[in-house]
Amino acid sequence: MLTRHHDPILAIATALGRASVGIVRVSGKDLRPLLKAWFGHSLEARHAHYLPFNDAQGGPIDHGLALYFPAPHSFTGEDVLELQAHGGPVVLQLLLARCLELASSGDEQGQVLLPGLRLAQAGEFSERAFLNDKIDLVQAEAIADLIDASTEAAARSAVRSLAGDFSREVDQLRDGLVRLRLLVEATLDFPEEEIDFLRKSDAQGQLDGLHAALSKVLGAARQGALLRDGIRVVIAGQPNAGKSSLLNALAGAELAIVTPIAGTTRDKVQETIQIEGVPVHVIDTAGLREGAGEVEAIGIARAWDAVLQADAVVFLHDLTRATVPQYQADDARIATTLGHKLAATVPVIDVWNKCDAQAPDPQVPGLYLSAKTGQGLDCLRQRLLEIAGWQAGAEGISMARQRHVQALSQVSAHLYLAHAHLRAQAQALDLLAEELRLAQNALNEITGAFSSDDLLGVIFSSFCIGK
């Protein structure tokens, strides 16, 4: 992307398939020639006009609404035309073709009406808005996050980011960094002066304040990233421990087949649930055992693959078989394998199921629940939130991404080194200035004040076509 961002672009802005309404969107530097050629006159700005969308022979492709948003008062900052027609795929494709046909035709002087009009790439309308300073990079990402939100809390957080709440927090941090950098640069530029710029301006206090503010923003960003991405939880254990029943109980729906026959689950079954607004991607897997048949063995292999990709593992035990020697030995074998396969940072939660049929043993650690009656499910939900790092009452947070968290963590590391150099005073002022510069660059990457073309390409290519 970014190579042809001056070309006029068009795309279908609504989802593929049949619908009552479909939208075709055009954006370019000057769309007035296109409007005149199609409708015979220009359109009043920001007013809905009901009219026919005629083909080259003058027959109507459809009747609908046309809205014209002249630059710079539009989403992209360019002239924007939106055509709202019936949402049949054929109708919308005909409107696209007619736009391209008109754009390549000539006016009375033989000039092409709209040279270079082409189909938009994924996310190119939002990219235009970013390039024309209508939104920053965080707000652009929030558009995609709002569309992809899987919970109400995630959607509300994305709206706050789209409104600029997170960007303002980043800008405040950057302003504080700039003020501190000016003090350090003044000290470096005028070393012969007796005035101690850093001491008199309380540079240490300013740096401490920046670090405190950064910690608050970083903590909120981690919560925002959690709302966006959620956590991946795999339910593992022996056959007939109740893994499918637990998935169904957490989801509140009969998603997985439950029978007393061992090995019923042959493949992964996944469902996303929400706990206090946090998306939790729960994966039910095949029972882990030795000596399984060929098909079941494939399911077990996939179960271990899912375990390796998990953020947390629920190791489900059958309380009614807890004292059976062979069952104990198989559980111990699975626990050992989990210990070998999983990174130390991936928690394993020991959960004992069927406490409705067997009394819990207070000597055996773990969570006790009944997937059948729902007893103890709330304790498991809260444990999953603790593992995810969710803080109760964390309302009003903005949506964030892992790249934002990583950038803020880099800022924190640079400020930590800046503290050390500030304490060294004159012997390390150059190093102090460099750490502050690097910290500011990391902040700039969040909002796009400083971003590589590669980063922009990755971000916008994940968007919808027409957005």
CSV table of C-alpha atoms in Angstrom, one decimal:
chain,number,residue,atom,x,y,z
A,1,MET,CA,0.0,0.0,0.0
A,2,LEU,CA,1.0,3.7,0.2
A,3,THR,CA,2.4,3.5,-3.4
A,4,ARG,CA,-0.7,4.9,-5.1
A,5,HIS,CA,-2.5,6.8,-2.4
A,6,HIS,CA,-3.3,9.7,-4.7
A,7,ASP,CA,-5.5,7.5,-7.0
A,8,PRO,CA,-9.3,7.8,-6.6
A,9,ILE,CA,-10.7,4.5,-5.2
A,10,LEU,CA,-14.0,2.8,-4.9
A,11,ALA,CA,-15.4,-0.3,-3.3
A,12,ILE,CA,-18.5,-2.0,-1.9
A,13,ALA,CA,-18.6,-0.8,1.7
A,14,THR,CA,-21.1,-3.4,3.0
A,15,ALA,CA,-20.7,-7.1,3.7
A,16,LEU,CA,-20.8,-9.6,0.9
A,17,GLY,CA,-24.1,-11.4,0.2
A,18,ARG,CA,-27.7,-10.3,-0.1
A,19,ALA,CA,-29.1,-7.6,2.1
A,20,SER,CA,-31.8,-4.9,2.1
A,21,VAL,CA,-29.2,-2.2,1.6
A,22,GLY,CA,-25.8,-2.1,0.1
A,23,ILE,CA,-23.3,0.8,-0.2
A,24,VAL,CA,-20.8,1.7,-2.8
A,25,ARG,CA,-18.2,4.2,-1.7
A,26,VAL,CA,-15.9,6.4,-3.9
A,27,SER,CA,-13.1,8.6,-2.6
A,28,GLY,CA,-10.9,11.0,-4.6
A,29,LYS,CA,-9.4,14.5,-4.9
A,30,ASP,CA,-12.3,15.9,-6.9
A,31,LEU,CA,-15.4,13.8,-7.7
A,32,ARG,CA,-17.5,16.7,-9.2
A,33,PRO,CA,-16.9,15.6,-12.8
A,34,LEU,CA,-18.2,12.1,-11.9
A,35,LEU,CA,-21.3,13.5,-10.3
A,36,LYS,CA,-22.1,15.7,-13.2
A,37,ALA,CA,-21.6,12.9,-15.7
A,38,TRP,CA,-23.8,10.5,-13.9
A,39,PHE,CA,-26.5,12.7,-12.4
A,40,GLY,CA,-26.4,15.7,-14.8
A,41,HIS,CA,-25.6,18.1,-11.9
A,42,SER,CA,-23.6,18.2,-8.7
A,43,LEU,CA,-25.1,17.1,-5.4
A,44,GLU,CA,-25.7,19.3,-2.3
A,45,ALA,CA,-23.1,18.5,0.3
A,46,ARG,CA,-24.1,16.1,3.1
A,47,HIS,CA,-27.7,15.7,1.9
A,48,ALA,CA,-29.4,12.5,0.8
A,49,HIS,CA,-30.7,12.6,-2.8
A,50,TYR,CA,-33.1,9.9,-3.9
A,51,LEU,CA,-32.6,9.3,-7.6
A,52,PRO,CA,-32.0,6.7,-10.3
A,53,PHE,CA,-28.6,5.2,-10.9
A,54,ASN,CA,-28.7,4.9,-14.6
A,55,ASP,CA,-26.6,2.7,-16.9
A,56,ALA,CA,-24.9,3.9,-20.1
A,57,GLN,CA,-28.2,3.5,-22.1
A,58,GLY,CA,-30.1,5.6,-19.6
A,59,GLY,CA,-32.0,2.8,-18.0
A,60,PRO,CA,-32.0,2.5,-14.2
A,61,ILE,CA,-29.7,0.0,-12.6
A,62,ASP,CA,-31.5,0.8,-9.3
A,63,HIS,CA,-33.1,3.7,-7.4
A,64,GLY,CA,-31.4,4.7,-4.2
A,65,LEU,CA,-29.7,7.4,-2.2
A,66,ALA,CA,-26.6,9.4,-3.2
A,67,LEU,CA,-24.6,11.3,-0.6
A,68,TYR,CA,-21.8,13.7,-1.4
A,69,PHE,CA,-19.2,14.7,1.2
A,70,PRO,CA,-16.8,17.3,-0.3
A,71,ALA,CA,-13.2,17.5,1.0
A,72,PRO,CA,-12.0,18.1,3.7
A,73,HIS,CA,-15.3,17.3,5.6
A,74,SER,CA,-15.4,13.6,4.9
A,75,PHE,CA,-14.1,10.4,6.5
A,76,THR,CA,-11.1,10.2,4.2
A,77,GLY,CA,-10.4,13.9,3.9
A,78,GLU,CA,-11.1,13.7,0.2
A,79,ASP,CA,-14.3,14.0,-1.8
A,80,VAL,CA,-16.5,11.0,-0.9
A,81,LEU,CA,-19.6,9.7,-2.8
A,82,GLU,CA,-21.7,7.1,-1.2
A,83,LEU,CA,-24.4,5.2,-3.2
A,84,GLN,CA,-27.0,3.4,-1.1
A,85,ALA,CA,-28.9,0.9,-3.2
A,86,HIS,CA,-30.5,-2.5,-2.7
A,87,GLY,CA,-28.0,-4.9,-1.4
A,88,GLY,CA,-28.0,-7.6,-4.1
A,89,PRO,CA,-24.5,-8.6,-5.1
A,90,VAL,CA,-25.3,-8.1,-8.9
A,91,VAL,CA,-26.7,-4.6,-8.3
A,92,LEU,CA,-23.6,-3.5,-6.4
A,93,GLN,CA,-21.3,-5.0,-9.0
A,94,LEU,CA,-23.2,-3.1,-11.7
A,95,LEU,CA,-22.8,0.1,-9.8
A,96,LEU,CA,-19.1,-0.5,-9.5
A,97,ALA,CA,-18.8,-1.2,-13.2
A,98,ARG,CA,-20.8,2.0,-14.0
A,99,CYS,CA,-18.5,4.1,-11.8
A,100,LEU,CA,-15.4,2.7,-13.6
A,101,GLU,CA,-17.0,3.2,-17.0
A,102,LEU,CA,-17.9,6.9,-16.3
A,103,ALA,CA,-14.5,7.6,-14.7
A,104,SER,CA,-12.7,6.5,-17.9
A,105,SER,CA,-15.0,8.4,-20.3
A,106,GLY,CA,-14.1,11.8,-21.6
A,107,ASP,CA,-15.6,15.2,-21.0
A,108,GLU,CA,-16.4,17.9,-23.7
A,109,GLN,CA,-12.7,18.7,-24.0
A,110,GLY,CA,-11.7,15.0,-24.3
A,111,GLN,CA,-10.2,14.9,-20.8
A,112,VAL,CA,-10.7,11.7,-18.8
A,113,LEU,CA,-13.3,12.5,-16.1
A,114,LEU,CA,-11.6,10.7,-13.2
A,115,PRO,CA,-8.2,9.3,-14.3
A,116,GLY,CA,-6.8,6.4,-12.2
A,117,LEU,CA,-10.1,5.3,-10.5
A,118,ARG,CA,-9.5,1.8,-9.2
A,119,LEU,CA,-10.9,-0.7,-6.8
A,120,ALA,CA,-9.7,-0.1,-3.2
A,121,GLN,CA,-7.4,-2.4,-1.3
A,122,ALA,CA,-8.3,-3.7,2.1
A,123,GLY,CA,-8.5,-0.8,4.6
A,124,GLU,CA,-7.6,1.8,2.1
A,125,PHE,CA,-10.4,4.2,3.0
A,126,SER,CA,-9.2,4.2,6.6
A,127,GLU,CA,-5.6,4.5,5.4
A,128,ARG,CA,-6.6,7.7,3.5
A,129,ALA,CA,-8.2,9.1,6.6
A,130,PHE,CA,-5.0,8.4,8.5
A,131,LEU,CA,-2.7,9.9,5.8
A,132,ASN,CA,-5.0,13.0,5.6
A,133,ASP,CA,-4.8,13.5,9.4
A,134,LYS,CA,-8.5,12.8,9.9
A,135,ILE,CA,-7.6,10.1,12.4
A,136,ASP,CA,-4.4,8.8,14.0
A,137,LEU,CA,-3.2,5.2,13.8
A,138,VAL,CA,-4.8,4.2,17.1
A,139,GLN,CA,-8.2,5.4,15.9
A,140,ALA,CA,-7.7,3.6,12.6
A,141,GLU,CA,-7.1,0.4,14.4
A,142,ALA,CA,-10.1,1.0,16.6
A,143,ILE,CA,-12.3,1.0,13.5
A,144,ALA,CA,-11.3,-2.6,12.8
A,145,ASP,CA,-11.5,-3.5,16.5
A,146,LEU,CA,-15.0,-2.2,16.7
A,147,ILE,CA,-16.1,-4.3,13.7
A,148,ASP,CA,-14.4,-7.4,15.1
A,149,ALA,CA,-15.5,-6.9,18.8
A,150,SER,CA,-16.7,-10.2,20.2
A,151,THR,CA,-18.2,-8.7,23.5
A,152,GLU,CA,-20.1,-5.6,24.5
A,153,ALA,CA,-17.2,-4.5,26.7
A,154,ALA,CA,-14.8,-4.8,23.8
A,155,ALA,CA,-17.1,-2.8,21.5
A,156,ARG,CA,-17.4,0.0,24.1
A,157,SER,CA,-13.7,0.1,24.6
A,158,ALA,CA,-13.1,0.3,20.8
A,159,VAL,CA,-15.5,3.3,20.6
A,160,ARG,CA,-13.5,5.1,23.3
A,161,SER,CA,-10.3,4.5,21.3
A,162,LEU,CA,-12.0,5.7,18.2
A,163,ALA,CA,-13.1,8.8,20.0
A,164,GLY,CA,-9.4,9.5,20.8
A,165,ASP,CA,-9.3,8.7,24.5
A,166,PHE,CA,-6.2,6.4,24.3
A,167,SER,CA,-4.5,8.8,21.8
A,168,ARG,CA,-4.9,11.7,24.2
A,169,GLU,CA,-3.2,9.7,27.0
A,170,VAL,CA,-0.3,8.9,24.7
A,171,ASP,CA,-0.1,12.6,23.6
A,172,GLN,CA,0.1,13.7,27.2
A,173,LEU,CA,3.0,11.4,27.9
A,174,ARG,CA,4.7,12.6,24.7
A,175,ASP,CA,4.2,16.2,25.8
A,176,GLY,CA,5.8,15.5,29.1
A,177,LEU,CA,8.7,13.8,27.4
A,178,VAL,CA,9.2,16.8,25.1
A,179,ARG,CA,9.4,19.2,28.0
A,180,LEU,CA,11.9,17.1,29.8
A,181,ARG,CA,14.0,16.7,26.6
A,182,LEU,CA,14.1,20.5,26.2
A,183,LEU,CA,15.6,20.8,29.7
A,184,VAL,CA,18.2,18.2,29.0
A,185,GLU,CA,19.1,19.7,25.6
A,186,ALA,CA,19.4,23.2,27.2
A,187,THR,CA,21.8,21.8,29.8
A,188,LEU,CA,23.9,20.2,27.0
A,189,ASP,CA,23.8,23.3,24.8
A,190,PHE,CA,24.9,25.7,27.5
A,191,PRO,CA,27.3,23.8,29.8
A,192,GLU,CA,29.2,27.0,30.7
A,193,GLU,CA,26.1,28.5,32.4
A,194,GLU,CA,26.0,28.2,36.2
A,195,ILE,CA,22.3,27.7,36.1
A,196,ASP,CA,21.5,24.0,36.8
A,197,PHE,CA,18.5,23.7,34.4
A,198,LEU,CA,17.7,20.2,35.5
A,199,ARG,CA,17.7,20.8,39.3
A,200,LYS,CA,15.9,24.1,39.2
A,201,SER,CA,13.2,22.7,36.8
A,202,ASP,CA,12.8,19.6,39.0
A,203,ALA,CA,13.8,17.2,36.2
A,204,GLN,CA,13.8,14.3,38.6
A,205,GLY,CA,10.3,15.1,39.7
A,206,GLN,CA,9.1,15.4,36.1
A,207,LEU,CA,10.7,12.1,35.2
A,208,ASP,CA,9.1,10.4,38.3
A,209,GLY,CA,5.7,11.9,37.3
A,210,LEU,CA,6.2,10.6,33.7
A,211,HIS,CA,7.0,7.1,35.0
A,212,ALA,CA,3.9,7.1,37.2
A,213,ALA,CA,1.6,8.3,34.4
A,214,LEU,CA,3.1,5.7,32.1
A,215,SER,CA,2.5,2.9,34.5
A,216,LYS,CA,-1.2,3.8,34.7
A,217,VAL,CA,-1.5,4.0,30.9
A,218,LEU,CA,0.4,0.7,30.5
A,219,GLY,CA,-1.9,-1.1,33.0
A,220,ALA,CA,-5.0,0.2,31.2
A,221,ALA,CA,-3.5,-0.8,27.8
A,222,ARG,CA,-3.0,-4.3,29.0
A,223,GLN,CA,-6.6,-4.5,30.1
A,224,GLY,CA,-7.7,-3.0,26.7
A,225,ALA,CA,-5.6,-5.6,24.8
A,226,LEU,CA,-7.2,-8.3,27.0
A,227,LEU,CA,-10.6,-7.1,26.0
A,228,ARG,CA,-9.6,-7.3,22.3
A,229,ASP,CA,-7.7,-10.6,22.2
A,230,GLY,CA,-9.0,-12.5,25.2
A,231,ILE,CA,-7.3,-15.7,26.3
A,232,ARG,CA,-7.2,-19.2,24.9
A,233,VAL,CA,-8.1,-21.9,27.4
A,234,VAL,CA,-7.8,-25.6,26.6
A,235,ILE,CA,-9.7,-28.2,28.5
A,236,ALA,CA,-7.6,-31.4,28.7
A,237,GLY,CA,-7.9,-34.6,30.6
A,238,GLN,CA,-8.7,-38.3,30.3
A,239,PRO,CA,-11.8,-39.6,28.5
A,240,ASN,CA,-15.1,-39.2,30.3
A,241,ALA,CA,-13.8,-36.7,32.8
A,242,GLY,CA,-16.5,-34.3,31.6
A,243,LYS,CA,-14.6,-32.0,29.3
A,244,SER,CA,-17.4,-31.6,26.8
A,245,SER,CA,-20.0,-31.1,29.6
A,246,LEU,CA,-17.8,-28.4,31.0
A,247,LEU,CA,-17.6,-26.6,27.7
A,248,ASN,CA,-21.4,-26.8,27.3
A,249,ALA,CA,-21.8,-25.5,30.9
A,250,LEU,CA,-19.5,-22.6,30.4
A,251,ALA,CA,-21.1,-21.7,27.0
A,252,GLY,CA,-24.6,-22.3,28.2
A,253,ALA,CA,-25.4,-24.3,25.1
A,254,GLU,CA,-25.1,-27.9,23.9
A,255,LEU,CA,-22.1,-27.5,21.6
A,256,ALA,CA,-20.3,-30.7,22.1
A,257,ILE,CA,-21.7,-34.3,22.1
A,258,VAL,CA,-21.8,-35.8,25.6
A,259,THR,CA,-22.1,-39.6,26.0
A,260,PRO,CA,-20.8,-42.1,28.5
A,261,ILE,CA,-18.8,-43.7,25.7
A,262,ALA,CA,-15.0,-43.0,26.1
A,263,GLY,CA,-13.5,-41.2,23.1
A,264,THR,CA,-16.7,-39.4,21.9
A,265,THR,CA,-14.8,-36.2,21.2
A,266,ARG,CA,-12.5,-36.9,18.2
A,267,ASP,CA,-11.6,-33.3,17.3
A,268,LYS,CA,-11.4,-29.9,18.8
A,269,VAL,CA,-14.6,-28.0,19.6
A,270,GLN,CA,-14.2,-24.3,20.3
A,271,GLU,CA,-16.5,-21.6,21.6
A,272,THR,CA,-15.8,-18.0,22.7
A,273,ILE,CA,-17.6,-17.0,25.9
A,274,GLN,CA,-17.3,-13.8,27.8
A,275,ILE,CA,-16.5,-13.4,31.5
A,276,GLU,CA,-17.1,-9.8,32.7
A,277,GLY,CA,-16.6,-8.7,29.1
A,278,VAL,CA,-13.4,-10.6,28.6
A,279,PRO,CA,-13.4,-13.0,25.6
A,280,VAL,CA,-12.4,-16.5,26.6
A,281,HIS,CA,-11.8,-18.9,23.8
A,282,VAL,CA,-12.5,-22.3,25.3
A,283,ILE,CA,-11.4,-25.4,23.4
A,284,ASP,CA,-12.7,-28.9,24.2
A,285,THR,CA,-10.3,-31.6,23.2
A,286,ALA,CA,-10.2,-35.4,22.7
A,287,GLY,CA,-9.6,-37.4,25.9
A,288,LEU,CA,-5.9,-38.1,26.5
A,289,ARG,CA,-5.1,-41.8,26.7
A,290,GLU,CA,-2.9,-44.5,25.3
A,291,GLY,CA,-3.9,-47.3,23.1
A,292,ALA,CA,-6.6,-45.3,21.2
A,293,GLY,CA,-7.7,-46.3,17.7
A,294,GLU,CA,-6.4,-44.6,14.5
A,295,VAL,CA,-9.1,-41.9,14.3
A,296,GLU,CA,-9.1,-41.1,18.0
A,297,ALA,CA,-5.3,-41.0,18.0
A,298,ILE,CA,-5.5,-38.1,15.4
A,299,GLY,CA,-7.8,-36.3,17.7
A,300,ILE,CA,-5.4,-36.8,20.7
A,301,ALA,CA,-2.5,-35.4,18.6
A,302,ARG,CA,-4.6,-32.4,17.8
A,303,ALA,CA,-5.4,-32.0,21.5
A,304,TRP,CA,-1.8,-31.8,22.3
A,305,ASP,CA,-1.3,-29.2,19.5
A,306,ALA,CA,-4.1,-27.1,21.1
A,307,VAL,CA,-2.4,-27.4,24.5
A,308,LEU,CA,0.8,-26.0,23.1
A,309,GLN,CA,-1.0,-22.9,21.9
A,310,ALA,CA,-3.0,-22.3,25.1
A,311,ASP,CA,-2.7,-19.3,27.4
A,312,ALA,CA,-4.0,-21.6,30.2
A,313,VAL,CA,-4.9,-25.3,30.5
A,314,VAL,CA,-7.8,-26.6,32.6
A,315,PHE,CA,-6.7,-30.1,33.6
A,316,LEU,CA,-10.0,-31.8,34.3
A,317,HIS,CA,-10.1,-34.8,36.7
A,318,ASP,CA,-12.9,-37.2,37.4
A,319,LEU,CA,-13.6,-37.0,41.1
A,320,THR,CA,-15.6,-40.3,41.0
A,321,ARG,CA,-12.4,-42.2,39.8
A,322,ALA,CA,-9.9,-40.3,42.0
A,323,THR,CA,-9.1,-43.4,44.0
A,324,VAL,CA,-8.8,-45.8,41.1
A,325,PRO,CA,-5.0,-46.8,40.8
A,326,GLN,CA,-5.0,-46.9,37.0
A,327,TYR,CA,-6.8,-43.6,36.8
A,328,GLN,CA,-4.3,-42.0,39.2
A,329,ALA,CA,-1.4,-43.4,37.2
A,330,ASP,CA,-2.8,-42.0,33.9
A,331,ASP,CA,-3.5,-38.6,35.5
A,332,ALA,CA,0.1,-38.5,36.7
A,333,ARG,CA,1.4,-39.4,33.3
A,334,ILE,CA,-0.6,-36.6,31.7
A,335,ALA,CA,0.5,-34.1,34.4
A,336,THR,CA,4.2,-35.0,33.7
A,337,THR,CA,3.7,-34.6,29.9
A,338,LEU,CA,2.0,-31.2,30.5
A,339,GLY,CA,5.0,-30.2,32.6
A,340,HIS,CA,7.4,-31.1,29.8
A,341,LYS,CA,5.4,-29.6,26.9
A,342,LEU,CA,4.2,-26.3,28.4
A,343,ALA,CA,6.3,-23.2,29.1
A,344,ALA,CA,6.6,-22.3,32.7
A,345,THR,CA,4.5,-19.2,32.1
A,346,VAL,CA,1.4,-21.2,31.0
A,347,PRO,CA,-0.7,-22.0,34.1
A,348,VAL,CA,-2.4,-25.4,34.6
A,349,ILE,CA,-5.5,-25.3,36.6
A,350,ASP,CA,-6.4,-28.6,38.4
A,351,VAL,CA,-10.2,-28.9,38.3
A,352,TRP,CA,-12.1,-31.8,39.8
A,353,ASN,CA,-15.4,-32.5,38.2
A,354,LYS,CA,-18.6,-34.4,39.3
A,355,CYS,CA,-18.6,-33.1,42.9
A,356,ASP,CA,-22.4,-33.6,42.7
A,357,ALA,CA,-21.7,-37.4,42.7
A,358,GLN,CA,-18.7,-37.5,45.0
A,359,ALA,CA,-17.7,-35.4,48.0
A,360,PRO,CA,-14.6,-33.3,47.5
A,361,ASP,CA,-11.4,-34.4,49.3
A,362,PRO,CA,-10.0,-31.5,51.3
A,363,GLN,CA,-6.6,-33.0,51.2
A,364,VAL,CA,-6.4,-32.8,47.4
A,365,PRO,CA,-5.8,-29.2,46.0
A,366,GLY,CA,-7.7,-27.8,43.1
A,367,LEU,CA,-11.1,-26.4,42.1
A,368,TYR,CA,-14.1,-28.6,42.6
A,369,LEU,CA,-17.2,-28.2,40.4
A,370,SER,CA,-20.0,-30.0,38.7
A,371,ALA,CA,-20.5,-29.4,35.0
A,372,LYS,CA,-23.9,-31.1,35.4
A,373,THR,CA,-25.3,-28.8,38.1
A,374,GLY,CA,-23.2,-25.7,37.6
A,375,GLN,CA,-21.8,-25.8,41.1
A,376,GLY,CA,-18.4,-24.2,41.3
A,377,LEU,CA,-18.4,-22.7,37.8
A,378,ASP,CA,-18.2,-19.2,39.1
A,379,CYS,CA,-14.9,-20.1,40.9
A,380,LEU,CA,-13.5,-21.4,37.7
A,381,ARG,CA,-14.5,-18.2,35.8
A,382,GLN,CA,-12.9,-16.0,38.4
A,383,ARG,CA,-9.7,-18.1,38.3
A,384,LEU,CA,-9.6,-17.6,34.6
A,385,LEU,CA,-9.9,-13.9,34.9
A,386,GLU,CA,-7.1,-13.8,37.5
A,387,ILE,CA,-4.9,-15.7,35.1
A,388,ALA,CA,-5.7,-13.3,32.3
A,389,GLY,CA,-4.7,-10.4,34.5
A,390,TRP,CA,-8.2,-8.8,34.5
A,391,GLN,CA,-8.8,-6.3,37.2
A,392,ALA,CA,-12.3,-6.0,38.6
A,393,GLY,CA,-14.0,-2.7,38.1
A,394,ALA,CA,-11.7,-1.8,35.2
A,395,GLU,CA,-14.4,0.3,33.5
A,396,GLY,CA,-13.8,3.2,31.1
A,397,ILE,CA,-10.7,1.6,29.5
A,398,SER,CA,-9.9,2.1,25.8
A,399,MET,CA,-9.2,-0.7,23.3
A,400,ALA,CA,-5.5,-1.4,22.8
A,401,ARG,CA,-3.4,-3.9,20.9
A,402,GLN,CA,-0.4,-5.9,21.8
A,403,ARG,CA,1.8,-3.6,19.7
A,404,HIS,CA,0.7,-0.7,21.9
A,405,VAL,CA,1.5,-2.7,25.1
A,406,GLN,CA,5.0,-3.6,23.6
A,407,ALA,CA,5.6,0.1,22.7
A,408,LEU,CA,4.7,1.3,26.1
A,409,SER,CA,6.9,-1.4,27.7
A,410,GLN,CA,9.8,-0.1,25.6
A,411,VAL,CA,9.0,3.5,26.9
A,412,SER,CA,9.1,2.2,30.4
A,413,ALA,CA,12.5,0.5,29.8
A,414,HIS,CA,14.0,3.7,28.3
A,415,LEU,CA,12.7,5.8,31.3
A,416,TYR,CA,14.2,3.3,33.7
A,417,LEU,CA,17.6,3.9,32.1
A,418,ALA,CA,16.9,7.6,32.0
A,419,HIS,CA,16.6,7.6,35.8
A,420,ALA,CA,20.0,6.0,36.1
A,421,HIS,CA,21.6,8.5,33.8
A,422,LEU,CA,19.9,11.5,35.5
A,423,ARG,CA,21.3,10.4,38.8
A,424,ALA,CA,24.8,10.4,37.2
A,425,GLN,CA,24.1,14.1,36.2
A,426,ALA,CA,26.8,15.7,34.0
A,427,GLN,CA,28.7,12.4,33.4
A,428,ALA,CA,25.7,10.9,31.5
A,429,LEU,CA,23.6,13.7,30.1
A,430,ASP,CA,24.2,12.6,26.5
A,431,LEU,CA,22.9,9.1,27.4
A,432,LEU,CA,19.9,10.7,29.3
A,433,ALA,CA,19.0,12.7,26.2
A,434,GLU,CA,19.3,9.6,24.0
A,435,GLU,CA,17.0,7.5,26.3
A,436,LEU,CA,14.4,10.2,26.3
A,437,ARG,CA,14.6,10.5,22.5
A,438,LEU,CA,14.1,6.7,22.1
A,439,ALA,CA,11.2,6.8,24.6
A,440,GLN,CA,9.5,9.5,22.5
A,441,ASN,CA,10.0,7.5,19.3
A,442,ALA,CA,8.3,4.5,20.9
A,443,LEU,CA,5.3,6.6,21.8
A,444,ASN,CA,5.2,8.1,18.3
A,445,GLU,CA,4.9,4.7,16.8
A,446,ILE,CA,1.6,4.1,18.7
A,447,THR,CA,-0.3,6.9,17.2
A,448,GLY,CA,1.5,6.9,13.9
A,449,ALA,CA,3.4,10.2,14.4
A,450,PHE,CA,6.4,8.1,13.4
A,451,SER,CA,5.6,4.8,11.6
A,452,SER,CA,7.3,2.8,8.9
A,453,ASP,CA,5.4,1.9,5.7
A,454,ASP,CA,5.8,-1.7,6.6
A,455,LEU,CA,3.9,-1.2,9.8
A,456,LEU,CA,1.1,0.6,8.0
A,457,GLY,CA,0.9,-2.1,5.4
A,458,VAL,CA,0.5,-4.8,8.1
A,459,ILE,CA,-2.2,-2.8,10.0
A,460,PHE,CA,-4.4,-1.7,7.1
A,461,SER,CA,-4.2,-5.0,5.2
A,462,SER,CA,-6.1,-6.7,8.0
A,463,PHE,CA,-9.1,-4.4,7.4
A,464,CYS,CA,-12.3,-5.1,5.5
A,465,ILE,CA,-12.5,-4.1,1.8
A,466,GLY,CA,-14.4,-0.8,1.6
A,467,LYS,CA,-13.4,0.3,5.1
